[in-house]
mmCIF file of C-alpha atoms in Angstrom:
data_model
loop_
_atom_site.group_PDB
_atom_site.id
_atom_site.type_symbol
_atom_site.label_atom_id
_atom_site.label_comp_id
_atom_site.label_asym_id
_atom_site.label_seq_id
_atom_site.Cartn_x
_atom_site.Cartn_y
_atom_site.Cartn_z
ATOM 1 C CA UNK X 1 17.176 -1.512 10.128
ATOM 2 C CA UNK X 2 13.950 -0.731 8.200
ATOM 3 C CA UNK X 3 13.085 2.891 7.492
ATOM 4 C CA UNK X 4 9.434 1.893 8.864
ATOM 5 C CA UNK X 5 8.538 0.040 11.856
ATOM 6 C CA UNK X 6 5.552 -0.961 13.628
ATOM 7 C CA UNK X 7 4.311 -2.869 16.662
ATOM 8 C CA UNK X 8 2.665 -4.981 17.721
ATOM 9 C CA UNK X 9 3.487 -7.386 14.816
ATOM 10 C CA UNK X 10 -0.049 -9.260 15.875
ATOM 11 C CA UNK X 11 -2.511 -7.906 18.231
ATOM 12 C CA UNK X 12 -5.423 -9.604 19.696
ATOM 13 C CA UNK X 13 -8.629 -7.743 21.504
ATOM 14 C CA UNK X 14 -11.820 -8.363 22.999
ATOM 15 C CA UNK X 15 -14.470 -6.087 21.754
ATOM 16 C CA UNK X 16 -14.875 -2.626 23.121
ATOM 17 C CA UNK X 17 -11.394 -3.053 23.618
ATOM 18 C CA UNK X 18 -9.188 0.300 23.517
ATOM 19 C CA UNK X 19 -6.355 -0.408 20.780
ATOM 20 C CA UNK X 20 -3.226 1.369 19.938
ATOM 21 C CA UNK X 21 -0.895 0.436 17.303
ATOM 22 C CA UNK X 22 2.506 2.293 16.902
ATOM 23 C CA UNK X 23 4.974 3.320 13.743
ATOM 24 C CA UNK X 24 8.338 4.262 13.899
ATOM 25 C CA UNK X 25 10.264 5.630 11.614
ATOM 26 C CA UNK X 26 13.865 6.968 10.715
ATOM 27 C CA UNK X 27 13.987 9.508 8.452
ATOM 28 C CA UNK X 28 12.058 13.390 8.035
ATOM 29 C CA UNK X 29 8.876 12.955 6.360
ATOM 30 C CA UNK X 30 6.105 15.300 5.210
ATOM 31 C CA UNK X 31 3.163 13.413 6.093
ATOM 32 C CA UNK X 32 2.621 9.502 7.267
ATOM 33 C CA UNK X 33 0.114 7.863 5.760
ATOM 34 C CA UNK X 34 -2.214 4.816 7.830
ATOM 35 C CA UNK X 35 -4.071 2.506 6.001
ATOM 36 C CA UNK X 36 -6.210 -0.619 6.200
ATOM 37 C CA UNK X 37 -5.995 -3.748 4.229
ATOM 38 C CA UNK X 38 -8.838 -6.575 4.852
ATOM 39 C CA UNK X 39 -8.096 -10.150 4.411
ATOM 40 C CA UNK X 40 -8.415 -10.523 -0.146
ATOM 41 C CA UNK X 41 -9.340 -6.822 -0.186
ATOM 42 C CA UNK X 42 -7.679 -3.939 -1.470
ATOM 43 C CA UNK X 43 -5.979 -1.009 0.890
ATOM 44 C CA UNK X 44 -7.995 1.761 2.152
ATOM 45 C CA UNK X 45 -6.226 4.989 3.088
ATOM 46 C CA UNK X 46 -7.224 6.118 7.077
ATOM 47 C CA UNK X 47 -5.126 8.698 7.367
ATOM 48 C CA UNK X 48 -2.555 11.406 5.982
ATOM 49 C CA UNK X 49 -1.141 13.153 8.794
ATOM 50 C CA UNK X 50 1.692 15.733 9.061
ATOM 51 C CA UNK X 51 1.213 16.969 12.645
ATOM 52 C CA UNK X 52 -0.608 16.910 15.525
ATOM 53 C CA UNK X 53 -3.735 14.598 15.699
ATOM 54 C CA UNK X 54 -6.609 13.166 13.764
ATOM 55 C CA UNK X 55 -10.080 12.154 14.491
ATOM 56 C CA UNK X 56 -12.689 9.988 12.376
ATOM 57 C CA UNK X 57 -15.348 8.075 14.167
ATOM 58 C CA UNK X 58 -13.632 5.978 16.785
ATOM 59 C CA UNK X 59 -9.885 5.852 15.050
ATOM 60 C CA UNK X 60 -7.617 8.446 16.360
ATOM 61 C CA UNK X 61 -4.139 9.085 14.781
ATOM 62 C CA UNK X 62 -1.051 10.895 16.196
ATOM 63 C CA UNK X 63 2.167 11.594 15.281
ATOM 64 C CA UNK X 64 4.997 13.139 17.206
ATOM 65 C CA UNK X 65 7.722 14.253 14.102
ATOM 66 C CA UNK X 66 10.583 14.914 16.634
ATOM 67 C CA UNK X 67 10.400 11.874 18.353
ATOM 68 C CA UNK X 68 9.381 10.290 14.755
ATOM 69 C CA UNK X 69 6.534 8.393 16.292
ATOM 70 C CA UNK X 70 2.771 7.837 15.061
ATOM 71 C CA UNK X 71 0.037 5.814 16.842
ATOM 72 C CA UNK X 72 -2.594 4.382 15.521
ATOM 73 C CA UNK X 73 -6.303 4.211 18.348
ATOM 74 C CA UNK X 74 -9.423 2.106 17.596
ATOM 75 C CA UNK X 75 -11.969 3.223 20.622
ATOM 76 C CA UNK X 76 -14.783 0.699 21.179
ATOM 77 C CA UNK X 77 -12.909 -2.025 18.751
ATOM 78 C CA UNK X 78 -15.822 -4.091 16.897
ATOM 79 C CA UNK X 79 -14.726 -7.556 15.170
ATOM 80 C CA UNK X 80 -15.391 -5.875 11.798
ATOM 81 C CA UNK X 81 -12.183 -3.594 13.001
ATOM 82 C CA UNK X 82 -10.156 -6.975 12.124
ATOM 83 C CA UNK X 83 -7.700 -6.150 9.607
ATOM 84 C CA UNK X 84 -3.836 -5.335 9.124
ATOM 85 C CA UNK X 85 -3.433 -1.649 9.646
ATOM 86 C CA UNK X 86 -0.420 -0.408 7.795
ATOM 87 C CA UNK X 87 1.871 2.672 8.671
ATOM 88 C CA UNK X 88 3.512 4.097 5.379
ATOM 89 C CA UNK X 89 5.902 7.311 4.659
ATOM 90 C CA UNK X 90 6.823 9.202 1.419
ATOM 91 C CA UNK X 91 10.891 8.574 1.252
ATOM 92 C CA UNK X 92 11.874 11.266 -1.591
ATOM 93 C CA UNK X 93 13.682 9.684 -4.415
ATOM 94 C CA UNK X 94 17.005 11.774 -5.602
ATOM 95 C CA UNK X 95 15.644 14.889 -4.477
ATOM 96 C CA UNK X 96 12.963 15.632 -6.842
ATOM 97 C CA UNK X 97 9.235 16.320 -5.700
ATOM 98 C CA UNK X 98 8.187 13.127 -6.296
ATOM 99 C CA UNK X 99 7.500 10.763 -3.069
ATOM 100 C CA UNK X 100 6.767 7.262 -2.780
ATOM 101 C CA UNK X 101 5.801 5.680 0.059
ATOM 102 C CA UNK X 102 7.768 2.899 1.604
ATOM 103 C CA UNK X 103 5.450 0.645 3.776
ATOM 104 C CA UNK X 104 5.865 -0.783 7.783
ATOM 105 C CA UNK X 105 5.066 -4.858 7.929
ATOM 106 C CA UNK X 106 1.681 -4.719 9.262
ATOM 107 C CA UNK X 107 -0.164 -5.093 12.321
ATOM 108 C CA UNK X 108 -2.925 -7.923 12.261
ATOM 109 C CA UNK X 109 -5.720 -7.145 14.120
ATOM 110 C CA UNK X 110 -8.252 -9.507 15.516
ATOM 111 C CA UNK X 111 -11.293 -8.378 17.505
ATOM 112 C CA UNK X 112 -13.148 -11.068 19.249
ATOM 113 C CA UNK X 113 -16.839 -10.379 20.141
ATOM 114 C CA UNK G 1 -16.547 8.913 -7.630
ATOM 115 C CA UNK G 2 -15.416 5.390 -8.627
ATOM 116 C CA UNK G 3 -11.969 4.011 -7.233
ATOM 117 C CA UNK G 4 -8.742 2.817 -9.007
ATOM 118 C CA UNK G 5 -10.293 -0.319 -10.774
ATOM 119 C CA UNK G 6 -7.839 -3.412 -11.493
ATOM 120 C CA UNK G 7 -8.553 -6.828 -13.390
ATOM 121 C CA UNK G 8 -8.474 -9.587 -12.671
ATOM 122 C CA UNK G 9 -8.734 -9.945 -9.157
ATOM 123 C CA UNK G 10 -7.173 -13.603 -9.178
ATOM 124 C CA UNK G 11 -4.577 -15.169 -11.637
ATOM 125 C CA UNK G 12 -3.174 -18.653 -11.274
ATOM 126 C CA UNK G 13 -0.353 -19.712 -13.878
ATOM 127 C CA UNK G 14 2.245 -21.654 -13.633
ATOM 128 C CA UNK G 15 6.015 -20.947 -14.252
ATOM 129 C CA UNK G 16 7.423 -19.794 -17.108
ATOM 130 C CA UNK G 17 4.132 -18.593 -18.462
ATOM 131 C CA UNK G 18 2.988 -14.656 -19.270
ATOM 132 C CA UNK G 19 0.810 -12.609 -17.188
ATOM 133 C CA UNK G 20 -0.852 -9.089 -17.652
ATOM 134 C CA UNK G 21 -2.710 -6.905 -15.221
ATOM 135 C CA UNK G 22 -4.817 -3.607 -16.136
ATOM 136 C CA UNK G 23 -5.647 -0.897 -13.962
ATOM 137 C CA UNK G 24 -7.664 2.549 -14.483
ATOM 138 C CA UNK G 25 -7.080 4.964 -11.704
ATOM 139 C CA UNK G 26 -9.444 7.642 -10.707
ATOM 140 C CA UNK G 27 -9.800 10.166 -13.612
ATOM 141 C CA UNK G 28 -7.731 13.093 -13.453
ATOM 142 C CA UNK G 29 -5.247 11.825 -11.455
ATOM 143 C CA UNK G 30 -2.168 11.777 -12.994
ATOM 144 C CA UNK G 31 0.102 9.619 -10.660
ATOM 145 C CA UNK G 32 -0.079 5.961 -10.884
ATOM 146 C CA UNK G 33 1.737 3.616 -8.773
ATOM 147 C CA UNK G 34 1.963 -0.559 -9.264
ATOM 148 C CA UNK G 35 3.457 -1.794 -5.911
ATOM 149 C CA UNK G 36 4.486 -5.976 -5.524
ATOM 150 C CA UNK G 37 2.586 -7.606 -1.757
ATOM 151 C CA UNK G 38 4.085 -10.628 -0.867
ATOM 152 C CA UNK G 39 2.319 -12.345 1.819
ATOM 153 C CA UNK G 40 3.239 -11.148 5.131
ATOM 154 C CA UNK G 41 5.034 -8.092 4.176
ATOM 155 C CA UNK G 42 4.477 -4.339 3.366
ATOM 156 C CA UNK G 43 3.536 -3.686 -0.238
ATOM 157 C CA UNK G 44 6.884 -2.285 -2.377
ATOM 158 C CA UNK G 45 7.135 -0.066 -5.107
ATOM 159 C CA UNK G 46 7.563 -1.317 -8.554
ATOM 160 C CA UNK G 47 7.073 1.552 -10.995
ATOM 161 C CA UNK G 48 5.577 5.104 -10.460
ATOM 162 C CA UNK G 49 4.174 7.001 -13.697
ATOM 163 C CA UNK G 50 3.353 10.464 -13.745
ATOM 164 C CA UNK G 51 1.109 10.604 -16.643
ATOM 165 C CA UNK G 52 2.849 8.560 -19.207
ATOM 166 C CA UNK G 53 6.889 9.015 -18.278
ATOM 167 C CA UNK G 54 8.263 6.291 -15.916
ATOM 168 C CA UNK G 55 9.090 8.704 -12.639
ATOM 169 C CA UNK G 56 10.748 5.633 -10.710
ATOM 170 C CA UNK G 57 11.282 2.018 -11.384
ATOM 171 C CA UNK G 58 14.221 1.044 -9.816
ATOM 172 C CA UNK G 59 12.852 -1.850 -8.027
ATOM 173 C CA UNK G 60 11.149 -3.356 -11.111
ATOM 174 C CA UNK G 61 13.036 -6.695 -12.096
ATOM 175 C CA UNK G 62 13.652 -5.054 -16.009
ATOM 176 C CA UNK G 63 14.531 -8.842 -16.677
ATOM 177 C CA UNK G 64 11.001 -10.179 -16.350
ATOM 178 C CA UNK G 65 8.415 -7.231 -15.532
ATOM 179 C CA UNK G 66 7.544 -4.141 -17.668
ATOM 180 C CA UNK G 67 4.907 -1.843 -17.644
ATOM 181 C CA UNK G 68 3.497 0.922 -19.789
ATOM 182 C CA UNK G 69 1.144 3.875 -19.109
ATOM 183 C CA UNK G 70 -0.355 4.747 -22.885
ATOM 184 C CA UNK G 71 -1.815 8.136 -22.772
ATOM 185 C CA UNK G 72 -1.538 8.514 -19.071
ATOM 186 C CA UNK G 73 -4.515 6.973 -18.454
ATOM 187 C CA UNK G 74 -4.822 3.061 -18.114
ATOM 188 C CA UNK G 75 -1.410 1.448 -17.050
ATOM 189 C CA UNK G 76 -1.030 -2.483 -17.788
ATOM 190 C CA UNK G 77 1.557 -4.492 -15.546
ATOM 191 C CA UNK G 78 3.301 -8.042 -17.367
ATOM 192 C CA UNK G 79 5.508 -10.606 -16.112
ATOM 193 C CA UNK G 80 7.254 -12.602 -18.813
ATOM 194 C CA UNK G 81 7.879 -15.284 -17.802
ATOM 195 C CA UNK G 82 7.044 -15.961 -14.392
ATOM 196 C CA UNK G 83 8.723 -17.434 -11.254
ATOM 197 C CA UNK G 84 7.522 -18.941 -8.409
ATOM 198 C CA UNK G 85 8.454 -15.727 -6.135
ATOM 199 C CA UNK G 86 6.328 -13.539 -7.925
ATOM 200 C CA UNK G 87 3.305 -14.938 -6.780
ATOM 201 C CA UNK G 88 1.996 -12.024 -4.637
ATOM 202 C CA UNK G 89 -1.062 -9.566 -4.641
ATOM 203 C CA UNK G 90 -0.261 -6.536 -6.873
ATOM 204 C CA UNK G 91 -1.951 -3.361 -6.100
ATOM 205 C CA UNK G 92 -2.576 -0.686 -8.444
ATOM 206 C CA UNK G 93 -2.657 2.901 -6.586
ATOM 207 C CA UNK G 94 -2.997 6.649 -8.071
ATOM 208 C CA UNK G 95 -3.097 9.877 -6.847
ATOM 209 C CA UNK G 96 -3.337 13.872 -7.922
ATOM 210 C CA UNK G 97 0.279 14.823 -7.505
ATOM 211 C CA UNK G 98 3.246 12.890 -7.353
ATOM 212 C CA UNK G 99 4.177 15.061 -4.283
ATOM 213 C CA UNK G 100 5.324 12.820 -0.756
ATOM 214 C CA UNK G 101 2.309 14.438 1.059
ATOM 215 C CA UNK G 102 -0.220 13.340 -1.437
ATOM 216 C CA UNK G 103 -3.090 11.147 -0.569
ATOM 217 C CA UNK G 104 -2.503 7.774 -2.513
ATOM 218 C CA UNK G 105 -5.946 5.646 -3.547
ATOM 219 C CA UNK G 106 -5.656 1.849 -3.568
ATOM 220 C CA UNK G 107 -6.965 -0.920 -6.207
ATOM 221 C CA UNK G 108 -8.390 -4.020 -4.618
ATOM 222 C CA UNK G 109 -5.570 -5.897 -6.146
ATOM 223 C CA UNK G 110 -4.776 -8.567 -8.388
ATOM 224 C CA UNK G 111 -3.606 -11.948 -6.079
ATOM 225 C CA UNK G 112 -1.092 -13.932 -8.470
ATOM 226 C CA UNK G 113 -0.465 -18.021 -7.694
ATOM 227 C CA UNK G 114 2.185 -19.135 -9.798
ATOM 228 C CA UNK G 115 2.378 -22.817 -9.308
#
């Protein structure tokens, strides 16, 4: 089983669509990370989250660290939303302070206009 | 403030030959991470510096790949020589602290076609 999971694997929208994306995961974390990778580009860090919820411009992210769940809303999806959004936690190597993240698949997003 | 900056942005060699990729993170930070993208999956961790030791690079094929971190600054990346499965995107990321609740900054990545 991987240590990261998310779903959908592929999700397709029509704009001003309401989107949620969702990350499992299977061990105790400090903080999960969501980022954004466009198609040739580099990866763009959303969010760091340890708790609760976050809010910037029309992306919301939760996480639930019980139930070891984050999700991942786009309010009023736009086709320049299209991307693969990426869930990612810090798995602590051998104990020392040092984290690295260990990365979900993906979820490719399309927004249609 | 400028990102983490990596060259090139696209290599194409073909087997058996030797590749290098450079990256300069964002000054001061003194955590530097090369991770391996092969299309379709998650990026993985290859090595993790924390200034100029090696913190982690258990997942780096020793056999073919090495990478040094002179001064704790710039941090070059080499395959020698290559195989077909290493053709991937290779991101260079860096950060503050090495800590697991650190914020991470991404490269746009080197895409490698070995053919």
């Amino acid at each position: 089983k991987n240590e990261v999971e998310q779903s959908p694997q592929n999700l397709t929208a029509q704009e001003g669509e309401f989107i949620t994306i969702n990350c499992s995961y299977s061990v105790g974390i400090s903080a999960l990370h969501w980022l954004q990778q466009h198609p040739g580009g580099g990866i763009v860090s959303l969010f760091m989250l340890s708790s609760g919820k976050k809010k910037h411009g029309r992306l919301i992210a939760t996480i639930n660290i019980q139930e070891k769940h984050s999700s991942l809303h786009i309010t009023a999806s736009h086709p320049r939303d299209s991307a693969v959004y990426i869930c990612a936690v810090p798995i602590n190597a051998g104990g020392t302070s040092y984290g690295k993240l260990t990365f979900g698949q993906g979820t490719i997003l399309t927004v249609h206009p | 403030e400028a990102g983490v900056a990596q060259s090139p942005r696209y290599k194409i060699i073909e087997k058996r030959q030797s590749v290098a990729f450079w990256c300069n993170p964002i000054s001061g930070h003194a955590t530097l991470y090369w991770y391996q993208q092969i299309l379709g999956q998650g990026p993985k961790l290859l090595i993790q510096f924390q200034n100029n030791g090696v913190v982690d690079d258990s997942q780096l094929p020793k056999d073919r790949f090495s990478a040094e971190r002179l001064k704790g600054v710039d941090s070059t990346l080499k395959i020698q020589p290559a195989k077909l499965e290493d053709s991937a995107v290779y991101l260079c990321a860096s950060s503050t602290l090495g800590r697991a609740d650190t914020e991470a900054f991404f490269g746009q990545g080197t895409r490698l076609t070995v053919v």
